Amino acid sequence: MKLLACGLTYSAATIFALPPFSLWPLVFIATAALALAASMARPTPTRPPPPPRTIALYTGIGALPLWAVTHFWVLNVSFLGFFPLIAILAAYSALGVWITAHAARALPRLPLSLITAITLTAAEFFRADLLFHGYAWGLIGLPLIDAPPLAASATLFGIYAACFVAAAIGASAIDLWQRRIPAAINTLAITIAVCLFAWFTRPPLSTAPPLPIALIQTNVPQSNKIGWTIDDELRDWQRYEELIAQDIQGARADLVVIPETMMPGPTLSRDALNTLSDNGIFFNLQQPPLDGGPSRIFATAFADRLLFVQQELGIPILVGEEGVEGFRVEREDGGLRLTQDRRFNSVFLVTSGRISDTRYDKVRLTPFGEEMPYISQWDWLERQLLSLGAPGMAFDLNKGTRLTVFDIPSAADPVRVVTPICFEVTESNLCRRMVAANSARRADLFVNLTNDGWFTWSNMTRRQHLQFCRWRALETATPMARAANTGISAAIDARGNITASLSPDTDGVLIAELPPAAQLTLYARIGPIFPWTMLVLATLGLAHSFIRGRAASRSQEPHAGTQP
């Protein structure tokens, strides 16, 4: 029961530490609960210790409510997929405790707080960046974004430094409770010293003139990847034009942003548009206009209208839309079929009344949302699983290969913009590589385009998704503008602070002013050295545990012999 209670405490404390509650000190209770469970692997004079696998099992069961609550929205996307997903995530929590328990038992002289900080950080890194291509939701360090002196550690070593801080402080409480006072004091002193050093050595905020950006927040009620009819597209595009006319025309802005996949029409790839135009492709409206207007719309109409609106505004527009290669119109069974060799989740730049040749294709597809890690290599198996768990969906996107930088004109020098799409903001190292290369800055500003319509009614999840954006800005000292379908659109400064935002579940326009970034952080220059170091140390500790355990087993084996 004690082990199960530790897991349940971890669940409850983490839920309330994350948005929308954001009671960040509770993260220390969460990590203390995991450390307490792992500490039970150390023998005491009064009881034999339970094996690490038992500790991990009960703690993992206790972790199930955390993942069920934070991923409850998945039920609306894939009812059958929800249950294995939360089981896998709870298994990750159990894995961290299992490694910690092994290391704590094998290394009794080391402070539990230090062991826990290393092993939990390593386990979080393994989950978020390595296995199954990584899934970073619910990292133990995330709530510390609301504790700036502690969050500053990420400027040195990234989000995993914050995971280390959260685990070290929480586990120190268990060291104190178990009367390992010097161990707790040493761990706390080192942790706080690193945080203070990071706090006082943060890159200064930029004094450059800000770039005013008009962020369009759409409010398509569910993901437009399924069931967005041509009538819906026409209605939504008319609303976009209303927003532009009401809130952008006359406002001072150097850039307009339309969220991920929110551009109606088949694509903005110029070769494909030419093919559609040459073949006279059109779509029939299901409900002809009441004013007697045309009952059909040409396939290039939305792209043509976008070019007209952009030229009228005289402001560059970044827009989320599908990019295609090898597009063609095929005739079959008396009808037409639109097909392509490759399809991408893309960001296009529209400027000077034309679609720029510069395009960003999403390089990191969302696991289980746009691809099935490893499984997607077998088309038949992927189709079977999709038909079972998410009917109507198709994982047919290709990965991009370039971290494109857009040059946006401004009142001063051009601003270099990179555009992580949707879940790409959950990946620390990917976003770091977008803004830095060879220890030098290659981009001045993040613009995140996302479709959070997937989260349906879950504003809790929308706020947690936004929290990742704050970390990416802080880690690299790079401001971020975020345009989100269904919200939350926001402007975030280089310290990870939200300076302006729109309410979720509404549409509107946010005029955000963000200065181009100045200096890079140490983390942006050196990359993920810290979490790899933690992973190596945790692996060595685990190996030592098994070697020591095998040696102990051999020493207890009966030795055969003969009597003299």
PDB file of C-alpha atoms in Angstrom, residues 228 230 233 261-277 283 298-307 319-329 338-340 342-348 350 355 359 361 397:
ATOM      1  CA  TRP A 228     -13.570  19.649 -43.465  1.00  0.00           C
ATOM      2  CA  ILE A 230     -15.614  22.570 -49.177  1.00  0.00           C
ATOM      3  CA  GLU A 233     -13.625  25.781 -45.977  1.00  0.00           C
ATOM      4  CA  THR A 261      -3.400  23.414 -41.615  1.00  0.00           C
ATOM      5  CA  MET A 262      -5.871  26.302 -41.434  1.00  0.00           C
ATOM      6  CA  MET A 263      -5.499  27.385 -45.070  1.00  0.00           C
ATOM      7  CA  PRO A 264      -8.442  26.039 -47.121  1.00  0.00           C
ATOM      8  CA  GLY A 265      -7.815  24.427 -50.471  1.00  0.00           C
ATOM      9  CA  PRO A 266      -5.682  21.455 -51.562  1.00  0.00           C
ATOM     10  CA  THR A 267      -2.250  23.090 -51.281  1.00  0.00           C
ATOM     11  CA  LEU A 268      -0.140  26.193 -51.851  1.00  0.00           C
ATOM     12  CA  SER A 269       2.612  24.398 -53.759  1.00  0.00           C
ATOM     13  CA  ARG A 270       2.964  26.389 -56.972  1.00  0.00           C
ATOM     14  CA  ASP A 271       3.471  23.438 -59.315  1.00  0.00           C
ATOM     15  CA  ALA A 272       0.318  21.821 -57.960  1.00  0.00           C
ATOM     16  CA  LEU A 273      -1.675  25.043 -58.302  1.00  0.00           C
ATOM     17  CA  ASN A 274      -0.566  25.315 -61.917  1.00  0.00           C
ATOM     18  CA  THR A 275      -1.673  21.722 -62.536  1.00  0.00           C
ATOM     19  CA  LEU A 276      -5.081  22.389 -60.953  1.00  0.00           C
ATOM     20  CA  SER A 277      -5.503  25.555 -62.995  1.00  0.00           C
ATOM     21  CA  PHE A 283     -15.312  21.479 -56.302  1.00  0.00           C
ATOM     22  CA  PHE A 298     -12.289  26.366 -58.475  1.00  0.00           C
ATOM     23  CA  ALA A 299      -9.604  24.406 -56.629  1.00  0.00           C
ATOM     24  CA  THR A 300      -7.204  27.359 -56.828  1.00  0.00           C
ATOM     25  CA  ALA A 301      -9.741  29.906 -55.564  1.00  0.00           C
ATOM     26  CA  PHE A 302      -8.501  30.038 -51.963  1.00  0.00           C
ATOM     27  CA  ALA A 303      -4.872  30.411 -53.034  1.00  0.00           C
ATOM     28  CA  ASP A 304      -5.851  33.158 -55.470  1.00  0.00           C
ATOM     29  CA  ARG A 305      -7.781  34.947 -52.766  1.00  0.00           C
ATOM     30  CA  LEU A 306      -4.862  34.663 -50.327  1.00  0.00           C
ATOM     31  CA  LEU A 307      -2.540  36.283 -52.864  1.00  0.00           C
ATOM     32  CA  VAL A 319       0.431  30.243 -43.419  1.00  0.00           C
ATOM     33  CA  GLY A 320       0.073  26.585 -42.530  1.00  0.00           C
ATOM     34  CA  GLU A 321      -0.953  24.403 -45.460  1.00  0.00           C
ATOM     35  CA  GLU A 322      -0.104  21.089 -47.083  1.00  0.00           C
ATOM     36  CA  GLY A 323       2.939  21.046 -49.325  1.00  0.00           C
ATOM     37  CA  VAL A 324       3.075  18.488 -52.121  1.00  0.00           C
ATOM     38  CA  GLU A 325       5.577  17.183 -54.641  1.00  0.00           C
ATOM     39  CA  GLY A 326       4.836  15.225 -57.806  1.00  0.00           C
ATOM     40  CA  PHE A 327       1.231  16.436 -57.857  1.00  0.00           C
ATOM     41  CA  ARG A 328      -0.960  15.182 -60.706  1.00  0.00           C
ATOM     42  CA  VAL A 329      -4.549  14.762 -61.831  1.00  0.00           C
ATOM     43  CA  LEU A 338      -5.864  14.191 -57.175  1.00  0.00           C
ATOM     44  CA  THR A 339      -2.684  12.504 -56.051  1.00  0.00           C
ATOM     45  CA  GLN A 340       0.955  13.231 -55.311  1.00  0.00           C
ATOM     46  CA  ARG A 342       4.975  13.263 -51.398  1.00  0.00           C
ATOM     47  CA  ARG A 343       2.832  15.247 -48.967  1.00  0.00           C
ATOM     48  CA  PHE A 344       4.050  17.486 -46.146  1.00  0.00           C
ATOM     49  CA  ASN A 345       2.729  19.487 -43.199  1.00  0.00           C
ATOM     50  CA  SER A 346       4.176  22.827 -44.292  1.00  0.00           C
ATOM     51  CA  VAL A 347       4.539  26.539 -43.696  1.00  0.00           C
ATOM     52  CA  PHE A 348       4.459  28.827 -46.729  1.00  0.00           C
ATOM     53  CA  VAL A 350       3.351  34.667 -49.185  1.00  0.00           C
ATOM     54  CA  ILE A 355       4.054  32.340 -53.009  1.00  0.00           C
ATOM     55  CA  ARG A 359       8.894  26.612 -47.552  1.00  0.00           C
ATOM     56  CA  ASP A 361       8.187  21.100 -44.144  1.00  0.00           C
ATOM     57  CA  LEU A 397       2.768  12.620 -44.439  1.00  0.00           C
TER      58      LEU A 397
END
